mmCIF file with all atom_site columns, C-alpha atoms in Angstrom:
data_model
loop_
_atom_site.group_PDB
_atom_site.id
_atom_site.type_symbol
_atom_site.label_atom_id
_atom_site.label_alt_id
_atom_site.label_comp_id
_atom_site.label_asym_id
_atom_site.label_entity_id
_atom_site.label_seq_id
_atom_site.pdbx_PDB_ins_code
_atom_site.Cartn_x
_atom_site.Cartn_y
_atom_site.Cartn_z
_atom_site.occupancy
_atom_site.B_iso_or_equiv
_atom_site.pdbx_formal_charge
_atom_site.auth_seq_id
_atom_site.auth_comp_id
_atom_site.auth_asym_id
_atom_site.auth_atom_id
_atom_site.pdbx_PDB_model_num
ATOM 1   C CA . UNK D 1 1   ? -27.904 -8.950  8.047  1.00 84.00 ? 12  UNK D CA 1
ATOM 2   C CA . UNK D 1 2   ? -31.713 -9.120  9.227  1.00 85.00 ? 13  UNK D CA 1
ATOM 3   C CA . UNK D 1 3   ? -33.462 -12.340 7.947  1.00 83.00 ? 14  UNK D CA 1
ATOM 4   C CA . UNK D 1 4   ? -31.068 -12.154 5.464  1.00 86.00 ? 15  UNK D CA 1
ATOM 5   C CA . UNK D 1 5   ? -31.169 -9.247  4.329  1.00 86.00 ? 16  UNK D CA 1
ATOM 6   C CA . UNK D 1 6   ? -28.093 -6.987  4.189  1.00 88.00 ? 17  UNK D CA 1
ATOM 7   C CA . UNK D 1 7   ? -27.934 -3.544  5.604  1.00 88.00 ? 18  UNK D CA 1
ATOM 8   C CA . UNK D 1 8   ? -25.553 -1.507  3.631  1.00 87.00 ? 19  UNK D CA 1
ATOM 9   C CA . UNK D 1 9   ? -23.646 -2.891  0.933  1.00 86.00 ? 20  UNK D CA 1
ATOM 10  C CA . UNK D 1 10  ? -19.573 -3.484  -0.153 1.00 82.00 ? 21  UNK D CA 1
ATOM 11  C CA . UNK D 1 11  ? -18.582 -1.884  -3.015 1.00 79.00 ? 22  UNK D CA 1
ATOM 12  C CA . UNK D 1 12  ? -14.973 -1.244  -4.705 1.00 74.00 ? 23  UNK D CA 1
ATOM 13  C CA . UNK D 1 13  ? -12.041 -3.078  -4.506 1.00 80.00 ? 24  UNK D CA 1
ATOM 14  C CA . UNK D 1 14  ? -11.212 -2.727  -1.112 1.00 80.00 ? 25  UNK D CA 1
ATOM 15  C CA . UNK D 1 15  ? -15.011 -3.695  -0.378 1.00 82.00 ? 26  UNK D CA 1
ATOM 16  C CA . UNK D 1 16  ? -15.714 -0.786  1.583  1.00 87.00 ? 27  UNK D CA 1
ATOM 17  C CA . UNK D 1 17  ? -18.725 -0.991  3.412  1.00 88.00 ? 28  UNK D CA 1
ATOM 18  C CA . UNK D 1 18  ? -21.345 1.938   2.175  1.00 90.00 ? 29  UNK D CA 1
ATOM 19  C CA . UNK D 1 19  ? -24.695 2.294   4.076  1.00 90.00 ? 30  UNK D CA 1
ATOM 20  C CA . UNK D 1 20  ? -27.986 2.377   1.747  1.00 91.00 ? 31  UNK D CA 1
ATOM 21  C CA . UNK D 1 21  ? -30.084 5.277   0.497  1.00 92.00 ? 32  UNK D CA 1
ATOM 22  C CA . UNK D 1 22  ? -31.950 6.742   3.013  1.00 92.00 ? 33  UNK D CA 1
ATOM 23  C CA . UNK D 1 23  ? -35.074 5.580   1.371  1.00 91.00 ? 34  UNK D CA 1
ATOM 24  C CA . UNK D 1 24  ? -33.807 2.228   1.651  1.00 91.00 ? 35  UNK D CA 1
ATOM 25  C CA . UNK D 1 25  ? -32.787 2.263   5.083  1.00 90.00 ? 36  UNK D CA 1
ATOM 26  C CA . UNK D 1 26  ? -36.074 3.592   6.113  1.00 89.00 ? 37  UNK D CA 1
ATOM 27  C CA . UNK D 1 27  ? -37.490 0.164   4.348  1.00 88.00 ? 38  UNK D CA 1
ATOM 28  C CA . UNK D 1 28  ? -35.508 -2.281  5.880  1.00 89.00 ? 39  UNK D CA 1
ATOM 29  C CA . UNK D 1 29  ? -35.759 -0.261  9.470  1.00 89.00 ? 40  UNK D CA 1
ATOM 30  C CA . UNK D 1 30  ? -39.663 -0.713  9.127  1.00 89.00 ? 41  UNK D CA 1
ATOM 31  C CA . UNK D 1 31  ? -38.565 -4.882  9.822  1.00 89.00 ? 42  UNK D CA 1
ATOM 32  C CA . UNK D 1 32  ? -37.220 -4.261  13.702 1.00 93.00 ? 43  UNK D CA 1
ATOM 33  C CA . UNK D 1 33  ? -38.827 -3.195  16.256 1.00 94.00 ? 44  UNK D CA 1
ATOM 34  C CA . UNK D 1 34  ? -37.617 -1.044  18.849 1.00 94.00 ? 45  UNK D CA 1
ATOM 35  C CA . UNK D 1 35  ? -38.666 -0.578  22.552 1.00 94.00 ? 46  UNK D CA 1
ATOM 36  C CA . UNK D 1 36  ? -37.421 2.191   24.390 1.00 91.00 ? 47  UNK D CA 1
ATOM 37  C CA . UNK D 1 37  ? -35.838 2.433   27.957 1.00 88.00 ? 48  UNK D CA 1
ATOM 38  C CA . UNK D 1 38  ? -38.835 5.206   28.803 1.00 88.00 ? 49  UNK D CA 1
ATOM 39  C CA . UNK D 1 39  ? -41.342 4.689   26.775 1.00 91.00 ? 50  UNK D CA 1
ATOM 40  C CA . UNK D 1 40  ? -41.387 7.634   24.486 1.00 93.00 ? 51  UNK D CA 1
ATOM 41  C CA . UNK D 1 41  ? -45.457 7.284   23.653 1.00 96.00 ? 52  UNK D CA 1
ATOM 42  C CA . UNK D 1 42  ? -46.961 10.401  22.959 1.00 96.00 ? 53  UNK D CA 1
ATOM 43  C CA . UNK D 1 43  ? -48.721 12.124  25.826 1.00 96.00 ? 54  UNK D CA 1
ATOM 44  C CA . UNK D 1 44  ? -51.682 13.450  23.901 1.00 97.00 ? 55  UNK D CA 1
ATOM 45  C CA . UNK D 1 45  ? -52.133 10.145  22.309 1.00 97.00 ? 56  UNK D CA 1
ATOM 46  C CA . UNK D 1 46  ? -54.466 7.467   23.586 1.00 97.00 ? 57  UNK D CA 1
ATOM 47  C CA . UNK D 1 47  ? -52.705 3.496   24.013 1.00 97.00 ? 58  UNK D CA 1
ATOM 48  C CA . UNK D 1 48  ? -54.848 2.702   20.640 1.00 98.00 ? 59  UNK D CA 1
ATOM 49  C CA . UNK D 1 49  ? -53.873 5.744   18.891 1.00 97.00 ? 60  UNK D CA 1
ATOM 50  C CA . UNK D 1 50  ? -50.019 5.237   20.285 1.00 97.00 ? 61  UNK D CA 1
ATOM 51  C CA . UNK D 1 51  ? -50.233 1.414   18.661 1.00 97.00 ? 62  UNK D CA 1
ATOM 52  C CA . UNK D 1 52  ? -52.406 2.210   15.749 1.00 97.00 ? 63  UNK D CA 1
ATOM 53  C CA . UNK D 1 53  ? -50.456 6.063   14.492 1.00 96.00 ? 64  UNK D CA 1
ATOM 54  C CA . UNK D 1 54  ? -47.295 3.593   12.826 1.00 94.00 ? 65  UNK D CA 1
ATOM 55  C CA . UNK D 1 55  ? -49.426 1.609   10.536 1.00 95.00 ? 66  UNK D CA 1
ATOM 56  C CA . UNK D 1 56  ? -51.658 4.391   9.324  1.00 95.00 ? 67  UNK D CA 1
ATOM 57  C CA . UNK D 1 57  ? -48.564 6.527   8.661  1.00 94.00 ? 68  UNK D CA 1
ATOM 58  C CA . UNK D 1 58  ? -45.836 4.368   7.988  1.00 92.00 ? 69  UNK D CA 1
ATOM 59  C CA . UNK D 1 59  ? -47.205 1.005   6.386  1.00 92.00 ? 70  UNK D CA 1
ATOM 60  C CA . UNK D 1 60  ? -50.341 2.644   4.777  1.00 93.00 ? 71  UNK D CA 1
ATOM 61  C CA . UNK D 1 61  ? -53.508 1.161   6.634  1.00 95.00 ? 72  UNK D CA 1
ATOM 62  C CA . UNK D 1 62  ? -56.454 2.600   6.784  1.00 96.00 ? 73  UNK D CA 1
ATOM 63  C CA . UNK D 1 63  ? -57.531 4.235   9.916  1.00 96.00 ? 74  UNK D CA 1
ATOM 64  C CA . UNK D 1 64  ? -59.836 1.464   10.474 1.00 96.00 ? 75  UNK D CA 1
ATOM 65  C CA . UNK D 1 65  ? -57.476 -1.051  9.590  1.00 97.00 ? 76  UNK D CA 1
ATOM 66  C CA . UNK D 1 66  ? -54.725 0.496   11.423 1.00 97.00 ? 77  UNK D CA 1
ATOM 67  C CA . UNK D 1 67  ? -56.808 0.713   14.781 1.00 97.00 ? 78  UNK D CA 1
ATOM 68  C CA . UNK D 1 68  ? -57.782 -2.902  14.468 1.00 97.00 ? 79  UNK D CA 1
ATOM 69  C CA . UNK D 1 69  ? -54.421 -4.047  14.195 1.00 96.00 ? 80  UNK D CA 1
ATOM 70  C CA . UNK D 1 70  ? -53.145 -2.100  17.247 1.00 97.00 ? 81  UNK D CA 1
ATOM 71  C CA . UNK D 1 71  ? -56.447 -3.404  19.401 1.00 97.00 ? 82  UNK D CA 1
ATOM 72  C CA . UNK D 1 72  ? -55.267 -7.085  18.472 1.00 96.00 ? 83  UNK D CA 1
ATOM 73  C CA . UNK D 1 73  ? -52.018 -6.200  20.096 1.00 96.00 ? 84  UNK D CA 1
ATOM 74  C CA . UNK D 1 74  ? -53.489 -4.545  22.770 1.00 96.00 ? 85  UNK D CA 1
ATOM 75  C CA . UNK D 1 75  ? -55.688 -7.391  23.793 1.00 96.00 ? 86  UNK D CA 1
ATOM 76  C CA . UNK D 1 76  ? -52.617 -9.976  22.786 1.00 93.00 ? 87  UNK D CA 1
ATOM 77  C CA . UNK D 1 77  ? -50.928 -7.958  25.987 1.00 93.00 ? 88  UNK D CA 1
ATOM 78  C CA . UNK D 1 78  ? -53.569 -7.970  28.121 1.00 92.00 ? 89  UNK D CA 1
ATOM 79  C CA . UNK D 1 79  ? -54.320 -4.068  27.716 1.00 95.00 ? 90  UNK D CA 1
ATOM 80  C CA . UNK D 1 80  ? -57.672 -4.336  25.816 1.00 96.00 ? 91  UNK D CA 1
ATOM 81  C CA . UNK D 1 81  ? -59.380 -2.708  28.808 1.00 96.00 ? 92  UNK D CA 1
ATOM 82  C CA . UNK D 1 82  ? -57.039 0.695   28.592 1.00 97.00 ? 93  UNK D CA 1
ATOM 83  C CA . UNK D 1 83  ? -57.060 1.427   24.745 1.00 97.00 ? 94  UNK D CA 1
ATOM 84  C CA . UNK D 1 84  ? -58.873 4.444   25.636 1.00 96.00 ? 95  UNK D CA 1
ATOM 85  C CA . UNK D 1 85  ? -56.440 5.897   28.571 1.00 97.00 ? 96  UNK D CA 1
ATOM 86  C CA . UNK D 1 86  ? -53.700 8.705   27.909 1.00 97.00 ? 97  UNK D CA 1
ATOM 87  C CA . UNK D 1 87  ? -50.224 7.847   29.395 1.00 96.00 ? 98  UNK D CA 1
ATOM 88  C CA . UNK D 1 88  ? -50.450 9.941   32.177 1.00 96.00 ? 99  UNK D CA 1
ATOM 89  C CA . UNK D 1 89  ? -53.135 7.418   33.090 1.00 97.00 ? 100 UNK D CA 1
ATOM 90  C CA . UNK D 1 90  ? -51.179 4.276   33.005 1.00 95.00 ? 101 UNK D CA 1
ATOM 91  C CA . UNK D 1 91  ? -48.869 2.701   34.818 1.00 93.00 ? 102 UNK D CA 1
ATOM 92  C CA . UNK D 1 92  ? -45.054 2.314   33.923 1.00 92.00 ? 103 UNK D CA 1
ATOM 93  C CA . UNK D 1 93  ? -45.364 -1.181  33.743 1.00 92.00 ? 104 UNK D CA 1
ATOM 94  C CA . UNK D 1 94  ? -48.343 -0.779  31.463 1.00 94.00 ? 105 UNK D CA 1
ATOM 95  C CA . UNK D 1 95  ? -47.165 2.185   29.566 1.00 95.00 ? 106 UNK D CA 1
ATOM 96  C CA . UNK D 1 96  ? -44.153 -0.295  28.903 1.00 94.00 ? 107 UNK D CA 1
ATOM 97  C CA . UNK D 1 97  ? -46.434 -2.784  27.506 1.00 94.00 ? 108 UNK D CA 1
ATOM 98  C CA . UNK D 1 98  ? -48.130 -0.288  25.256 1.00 96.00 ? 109 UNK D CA 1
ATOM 99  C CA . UNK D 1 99  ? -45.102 0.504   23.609 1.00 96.00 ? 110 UNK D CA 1
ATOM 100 C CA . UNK D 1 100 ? -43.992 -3.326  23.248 1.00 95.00 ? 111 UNK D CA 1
ATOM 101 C CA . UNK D 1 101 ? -47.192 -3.294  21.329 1.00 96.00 ? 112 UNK D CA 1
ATOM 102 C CA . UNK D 1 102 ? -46.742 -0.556  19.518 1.00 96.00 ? 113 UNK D CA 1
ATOM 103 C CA . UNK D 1 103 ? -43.095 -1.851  17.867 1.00 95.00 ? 114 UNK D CA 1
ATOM 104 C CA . UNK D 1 104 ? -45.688 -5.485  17.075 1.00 95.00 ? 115 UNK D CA 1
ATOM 105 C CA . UNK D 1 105 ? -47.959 -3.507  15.396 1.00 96.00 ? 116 UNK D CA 1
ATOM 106 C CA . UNK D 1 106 ? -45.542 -2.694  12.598 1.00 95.00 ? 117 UNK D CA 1
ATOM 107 C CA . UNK D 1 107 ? -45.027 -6.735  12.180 1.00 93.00 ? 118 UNK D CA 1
ATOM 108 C CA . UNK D 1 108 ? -41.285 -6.588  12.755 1.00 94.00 ? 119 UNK D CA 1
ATOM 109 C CA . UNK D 1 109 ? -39.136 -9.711  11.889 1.00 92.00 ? 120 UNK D CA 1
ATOM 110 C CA . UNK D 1 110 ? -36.684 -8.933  15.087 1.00 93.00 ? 121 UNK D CA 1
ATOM 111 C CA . UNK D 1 111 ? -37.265 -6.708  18.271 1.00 94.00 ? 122 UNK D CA 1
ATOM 112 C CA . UNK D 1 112 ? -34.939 -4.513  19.950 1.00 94.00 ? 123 UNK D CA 1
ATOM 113 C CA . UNK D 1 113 ? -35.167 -4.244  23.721 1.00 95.00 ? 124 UNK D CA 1
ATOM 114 C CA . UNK D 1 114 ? -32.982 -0.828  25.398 1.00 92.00 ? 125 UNK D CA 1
ATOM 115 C CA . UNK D 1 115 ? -33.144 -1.529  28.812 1.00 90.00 ? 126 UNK D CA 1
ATOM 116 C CA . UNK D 1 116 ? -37.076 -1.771  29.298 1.00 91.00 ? 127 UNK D CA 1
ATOM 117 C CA . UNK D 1 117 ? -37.654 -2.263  32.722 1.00 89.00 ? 128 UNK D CA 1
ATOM 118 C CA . UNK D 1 118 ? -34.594 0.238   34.538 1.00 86.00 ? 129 UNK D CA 1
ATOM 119 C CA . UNK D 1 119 ? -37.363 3.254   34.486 1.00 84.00 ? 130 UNK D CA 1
ATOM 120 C CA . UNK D 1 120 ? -39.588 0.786   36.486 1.00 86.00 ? 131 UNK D CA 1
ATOM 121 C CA . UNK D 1 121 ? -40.446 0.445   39.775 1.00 85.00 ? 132 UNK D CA 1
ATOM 122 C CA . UNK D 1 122 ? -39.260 -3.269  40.903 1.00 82.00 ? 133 UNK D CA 1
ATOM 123 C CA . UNK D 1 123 ? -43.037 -4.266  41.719 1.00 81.00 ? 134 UNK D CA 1
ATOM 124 C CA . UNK D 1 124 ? -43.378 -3.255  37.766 1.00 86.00 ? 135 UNK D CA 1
ATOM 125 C CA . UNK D 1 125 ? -40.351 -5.120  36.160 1.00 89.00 ? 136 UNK D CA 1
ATOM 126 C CA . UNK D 1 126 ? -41.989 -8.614  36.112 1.00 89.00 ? 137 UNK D CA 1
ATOM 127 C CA . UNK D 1 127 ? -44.655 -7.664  33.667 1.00 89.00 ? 138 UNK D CA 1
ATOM 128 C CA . UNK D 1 128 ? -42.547 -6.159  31.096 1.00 91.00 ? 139 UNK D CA 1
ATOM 129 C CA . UNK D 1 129 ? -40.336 -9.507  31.731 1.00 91.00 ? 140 UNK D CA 1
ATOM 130 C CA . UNK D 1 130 ? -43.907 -11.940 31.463 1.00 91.00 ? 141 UNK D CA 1
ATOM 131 C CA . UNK D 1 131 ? -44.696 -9.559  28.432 1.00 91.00 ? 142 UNK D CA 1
ATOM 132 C CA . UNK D 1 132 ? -40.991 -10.869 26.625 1.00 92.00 ? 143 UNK D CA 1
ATOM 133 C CA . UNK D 1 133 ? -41.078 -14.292 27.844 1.00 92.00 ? 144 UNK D CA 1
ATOM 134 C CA . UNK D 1 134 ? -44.231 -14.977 26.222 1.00 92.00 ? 145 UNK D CA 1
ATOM 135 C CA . UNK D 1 135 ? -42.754 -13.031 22.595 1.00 91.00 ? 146 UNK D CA 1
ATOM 136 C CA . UNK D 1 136 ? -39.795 -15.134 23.359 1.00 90.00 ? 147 UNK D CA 1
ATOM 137 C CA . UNK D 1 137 ? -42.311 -18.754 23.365 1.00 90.00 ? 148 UNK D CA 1
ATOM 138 C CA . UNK D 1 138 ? -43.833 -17.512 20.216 1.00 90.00 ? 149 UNK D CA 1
ATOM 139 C CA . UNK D 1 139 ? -40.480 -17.586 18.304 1.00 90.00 ? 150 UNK D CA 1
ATOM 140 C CA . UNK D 1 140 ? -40.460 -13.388 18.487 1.00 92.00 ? 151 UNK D CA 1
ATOM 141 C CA . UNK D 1 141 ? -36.269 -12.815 17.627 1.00 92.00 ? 152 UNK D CA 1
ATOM 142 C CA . UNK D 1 142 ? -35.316 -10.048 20.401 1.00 93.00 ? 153 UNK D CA 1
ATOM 143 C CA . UNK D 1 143 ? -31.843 -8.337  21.189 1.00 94.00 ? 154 UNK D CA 1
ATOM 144 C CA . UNK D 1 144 ? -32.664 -7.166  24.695 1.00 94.00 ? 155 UNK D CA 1
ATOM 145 C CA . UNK D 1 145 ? -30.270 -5.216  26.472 1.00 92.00 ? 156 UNK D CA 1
ATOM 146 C CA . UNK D 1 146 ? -30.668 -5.370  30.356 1.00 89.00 ? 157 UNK D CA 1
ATOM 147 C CA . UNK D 1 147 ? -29.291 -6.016  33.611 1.00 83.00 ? 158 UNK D CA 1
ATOM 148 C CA . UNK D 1 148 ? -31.720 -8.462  34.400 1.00 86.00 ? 159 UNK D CA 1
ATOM 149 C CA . UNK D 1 149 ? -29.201 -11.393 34.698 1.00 86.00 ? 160 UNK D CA 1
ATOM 150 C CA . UNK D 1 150 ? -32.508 -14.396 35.563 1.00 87.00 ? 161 UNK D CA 1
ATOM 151 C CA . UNK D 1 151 ? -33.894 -13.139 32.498 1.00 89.00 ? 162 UNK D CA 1
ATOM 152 C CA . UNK D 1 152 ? -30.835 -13.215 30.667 1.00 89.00 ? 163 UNK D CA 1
ATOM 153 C CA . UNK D 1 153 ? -30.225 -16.740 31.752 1.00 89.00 ? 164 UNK D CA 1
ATOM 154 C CA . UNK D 1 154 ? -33.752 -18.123 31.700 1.00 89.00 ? 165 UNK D CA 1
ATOM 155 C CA . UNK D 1 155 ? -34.790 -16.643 28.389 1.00 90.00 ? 166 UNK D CA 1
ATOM 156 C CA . UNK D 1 156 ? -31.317 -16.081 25.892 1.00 91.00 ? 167 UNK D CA 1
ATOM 157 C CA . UNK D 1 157 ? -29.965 -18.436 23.572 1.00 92.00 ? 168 UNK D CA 1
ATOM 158 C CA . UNK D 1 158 ? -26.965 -16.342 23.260 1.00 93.00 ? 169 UNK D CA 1
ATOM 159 C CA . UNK D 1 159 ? -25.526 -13.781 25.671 1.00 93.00 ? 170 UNK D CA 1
ATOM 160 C CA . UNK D 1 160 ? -22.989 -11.692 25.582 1.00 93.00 ? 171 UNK D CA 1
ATOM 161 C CA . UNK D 1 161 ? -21.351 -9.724  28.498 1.00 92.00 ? 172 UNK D CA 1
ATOM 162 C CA . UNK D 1 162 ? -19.965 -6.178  27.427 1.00 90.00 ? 173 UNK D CA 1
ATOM 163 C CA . UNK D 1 163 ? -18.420 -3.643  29.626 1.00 89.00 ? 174 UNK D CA 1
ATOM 164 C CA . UNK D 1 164 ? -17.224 -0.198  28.526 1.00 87.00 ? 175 UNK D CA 1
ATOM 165 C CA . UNK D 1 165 ? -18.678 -0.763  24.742 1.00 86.00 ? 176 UNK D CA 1
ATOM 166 C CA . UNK D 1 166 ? -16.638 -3.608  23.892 1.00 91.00 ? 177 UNK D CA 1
ATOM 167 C CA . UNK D 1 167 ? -17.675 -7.471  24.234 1.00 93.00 ? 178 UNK D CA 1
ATOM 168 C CA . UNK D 1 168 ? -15.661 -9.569  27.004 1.00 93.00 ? 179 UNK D CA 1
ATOM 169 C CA . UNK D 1 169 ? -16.816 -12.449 26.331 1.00 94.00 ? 180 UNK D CA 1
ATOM 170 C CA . UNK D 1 170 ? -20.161 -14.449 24.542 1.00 94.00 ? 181 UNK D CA 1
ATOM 171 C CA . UNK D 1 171 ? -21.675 -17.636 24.465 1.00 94.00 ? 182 UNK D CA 1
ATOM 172 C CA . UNK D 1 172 ? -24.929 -19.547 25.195 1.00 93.00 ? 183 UNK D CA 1
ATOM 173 C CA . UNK D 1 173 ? -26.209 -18.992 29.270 1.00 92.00 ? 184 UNK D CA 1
ATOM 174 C CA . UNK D 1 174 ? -25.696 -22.323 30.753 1.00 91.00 ? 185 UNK D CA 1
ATOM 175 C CA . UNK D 1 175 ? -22.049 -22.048 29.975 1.00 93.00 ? 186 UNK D CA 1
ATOM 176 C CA . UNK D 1 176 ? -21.401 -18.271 30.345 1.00 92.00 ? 187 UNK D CA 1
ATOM 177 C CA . UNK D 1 177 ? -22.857 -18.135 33.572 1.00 90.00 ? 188 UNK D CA 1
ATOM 178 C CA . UNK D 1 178 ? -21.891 -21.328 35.220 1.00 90.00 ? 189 UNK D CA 1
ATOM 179 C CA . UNK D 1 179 ? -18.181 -21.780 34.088 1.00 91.00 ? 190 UNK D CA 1
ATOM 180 C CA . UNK D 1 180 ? -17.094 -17.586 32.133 1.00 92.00 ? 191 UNK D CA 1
ATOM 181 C CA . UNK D 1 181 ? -13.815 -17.816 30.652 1.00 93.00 ? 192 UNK D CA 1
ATOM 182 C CA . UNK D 1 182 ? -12.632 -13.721 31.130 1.00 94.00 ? 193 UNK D CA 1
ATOM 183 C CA . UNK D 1 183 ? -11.664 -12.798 34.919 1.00 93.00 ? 194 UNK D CA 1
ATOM 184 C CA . UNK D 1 184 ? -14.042 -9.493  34.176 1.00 92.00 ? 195 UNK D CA 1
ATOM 185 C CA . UNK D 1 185 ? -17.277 -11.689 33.365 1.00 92.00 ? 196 UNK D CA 1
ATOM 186 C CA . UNK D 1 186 ? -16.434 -14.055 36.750 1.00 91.00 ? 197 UNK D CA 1
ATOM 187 C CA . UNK D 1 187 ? -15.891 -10.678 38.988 1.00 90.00 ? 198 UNK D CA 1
ATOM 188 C CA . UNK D 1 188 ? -19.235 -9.172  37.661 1.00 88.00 ? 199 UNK D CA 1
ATOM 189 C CA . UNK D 1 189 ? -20.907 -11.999 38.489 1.00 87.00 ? 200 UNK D CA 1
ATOM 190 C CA . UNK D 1 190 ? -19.745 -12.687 41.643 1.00 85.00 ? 201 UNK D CA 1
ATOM 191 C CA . UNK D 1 191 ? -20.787 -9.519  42.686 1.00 83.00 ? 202 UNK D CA 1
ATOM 192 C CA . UNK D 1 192 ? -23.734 -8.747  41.319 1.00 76.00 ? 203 UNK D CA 1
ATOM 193 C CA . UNK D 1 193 ? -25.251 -12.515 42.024 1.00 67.00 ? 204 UNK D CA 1
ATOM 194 C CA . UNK D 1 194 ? -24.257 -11.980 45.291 1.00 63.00 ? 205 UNK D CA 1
ATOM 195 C CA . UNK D 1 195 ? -25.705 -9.033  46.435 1.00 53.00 ? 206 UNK D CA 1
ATOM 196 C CA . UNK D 1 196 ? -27.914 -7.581  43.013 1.00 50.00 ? 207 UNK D CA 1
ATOM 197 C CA . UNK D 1 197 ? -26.124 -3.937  43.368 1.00 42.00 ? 208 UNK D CA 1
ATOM 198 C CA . UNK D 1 198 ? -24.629 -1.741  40.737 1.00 42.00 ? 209 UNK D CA 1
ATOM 199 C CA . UNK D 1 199 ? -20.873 -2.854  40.354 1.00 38.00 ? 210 UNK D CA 1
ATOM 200 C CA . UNK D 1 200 ? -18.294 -0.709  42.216 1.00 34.00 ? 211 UNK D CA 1
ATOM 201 C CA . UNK D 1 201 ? -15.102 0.375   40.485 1.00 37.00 ? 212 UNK D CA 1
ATOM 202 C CA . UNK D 1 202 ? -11.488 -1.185  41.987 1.00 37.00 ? 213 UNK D CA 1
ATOM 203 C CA . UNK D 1 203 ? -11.499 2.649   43.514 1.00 38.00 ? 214 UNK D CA 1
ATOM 204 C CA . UNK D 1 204 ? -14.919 2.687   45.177 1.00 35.00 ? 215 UNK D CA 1
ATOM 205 C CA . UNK D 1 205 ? -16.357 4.549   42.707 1.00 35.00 ? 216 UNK D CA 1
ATOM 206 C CA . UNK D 1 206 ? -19.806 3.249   42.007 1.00 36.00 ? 217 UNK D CA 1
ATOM 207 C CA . UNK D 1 207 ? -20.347 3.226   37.917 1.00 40.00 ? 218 UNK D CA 1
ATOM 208 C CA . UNK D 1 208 ? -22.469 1.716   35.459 1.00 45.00 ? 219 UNK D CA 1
ATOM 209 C CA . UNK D 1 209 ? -22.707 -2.299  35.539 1.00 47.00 ? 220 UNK D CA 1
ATOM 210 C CA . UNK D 1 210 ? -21.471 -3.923  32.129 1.00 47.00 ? 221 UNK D CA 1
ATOM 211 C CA . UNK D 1 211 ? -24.400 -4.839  29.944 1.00 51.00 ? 222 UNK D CA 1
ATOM 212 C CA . UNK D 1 212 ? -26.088 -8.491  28.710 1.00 53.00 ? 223 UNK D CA 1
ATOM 213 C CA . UNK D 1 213 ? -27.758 -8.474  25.817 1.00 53.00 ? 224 UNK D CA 1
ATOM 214 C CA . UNK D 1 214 ? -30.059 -11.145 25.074 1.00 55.00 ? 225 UNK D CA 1
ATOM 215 C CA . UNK D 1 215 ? -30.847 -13.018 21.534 1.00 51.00 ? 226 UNK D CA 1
ATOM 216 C CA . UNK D 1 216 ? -33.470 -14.800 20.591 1.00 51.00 ? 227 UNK D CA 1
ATOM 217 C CA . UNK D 1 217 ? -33.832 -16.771 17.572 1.00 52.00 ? 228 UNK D CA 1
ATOM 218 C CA . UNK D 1 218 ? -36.797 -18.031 15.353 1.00 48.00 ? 229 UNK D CA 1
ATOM 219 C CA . UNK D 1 219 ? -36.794 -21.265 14.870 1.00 46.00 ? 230 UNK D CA 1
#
């Protein structure tokens, strides 16, 4: 369910879950927004034309319509002064931000986040993280998926703490990461509070840390 709407529907008497007509789907998809974990603008495109091409061909705008609505969110992220750059002429941190705006563009009722700052330098991360903060203080619903554990606890309402696709354990930040109730949450934390480095398997392997994700609700 997204703002009430369902996604799929149950039908028979078992209540089998069936997903929608593609044509349906592709409706209710055009309410999220998703940001990438790199970006995925395309190279040939300027930042405008990135933010403005989903609009136009999607919702139907005009092209002068479409490219006012993507310089709005441009200047809303502080990028008015590189509408006119290519990618390859931005920064990651800035590329990032160009395709935050481009998911705002399409006026989405939720936002999904994939890890957008790992394929940043650190100097780089905060200003995808200012970027969400301030979505998050205008009542922007996110799921954000990241290993940024401050920004999970500074900015969630709800977290919840997964490891090997499966959830360990959820609940709101002040109590999941000042008191967690699963031994896997506590160890996780301990380490990577401790010393901020990727989590290192019982046999010294080094793997993947578990994943927060993030929720924010309108109010």
């Amino acid at each position: 369910m997204i703002d009430g709407v369902p996604f799929g529907s149950a039908d028979g008497p078992e209540r089998r879950w069936l997903p929608d007509a593609p044509r349906i789907l592709d409706a209710k998809r055009r309410r999220v927004g998703f940001v990438f974990q790199r970006f995925n603008l395309f190279a040939n495109l300027s930042a405008l034309d990135n933010v403005s091409i989903g609009p136009r061909r999607v919702l139907g705008l005009s092209p002068s319509q479409a490219r006012a609505r993507a310089a709005a969110q441009l200047e809303r992220l502080g990028l008015a002064e590189h509408a006119g750059k290519l990618p390859s002429q931005l920064s990651g941190g800035q590329q990032q931000r160009v395709a935050i705006a481009r998911a705002l563009s399409m006026d989405p009722v939720l936002m999904l986040f994939d890890e957008p700052t790992s394929a940043l330098d650190p100097e780089l991360v905060d200003e995808v993280l200012q970027t969400m903060r301030d979505l998050a203080r205008s009542g922007m619903t996110m799921i954000v998926v990241t290993h940024e554990l401050d920004f999970a606890r500074e900015v969630g309402d709800r977290v919840v703490f997964m490891d090997g696709g499966r959830i360990v354990e959820e609940g709101p930040p002040a109590r999941l990461f000042s008191a967690p109730t699963q031994e896997r949450t506590r160890v996780f934390l301990r380490r990577l509070l401790r010393t901020g480095a990727p989590h290192v398997a019982d046999d010294g392997s080094a793997r993947r840390a578990p994943t927060a994700a993030v929720t924010e609700r309108r109010d």
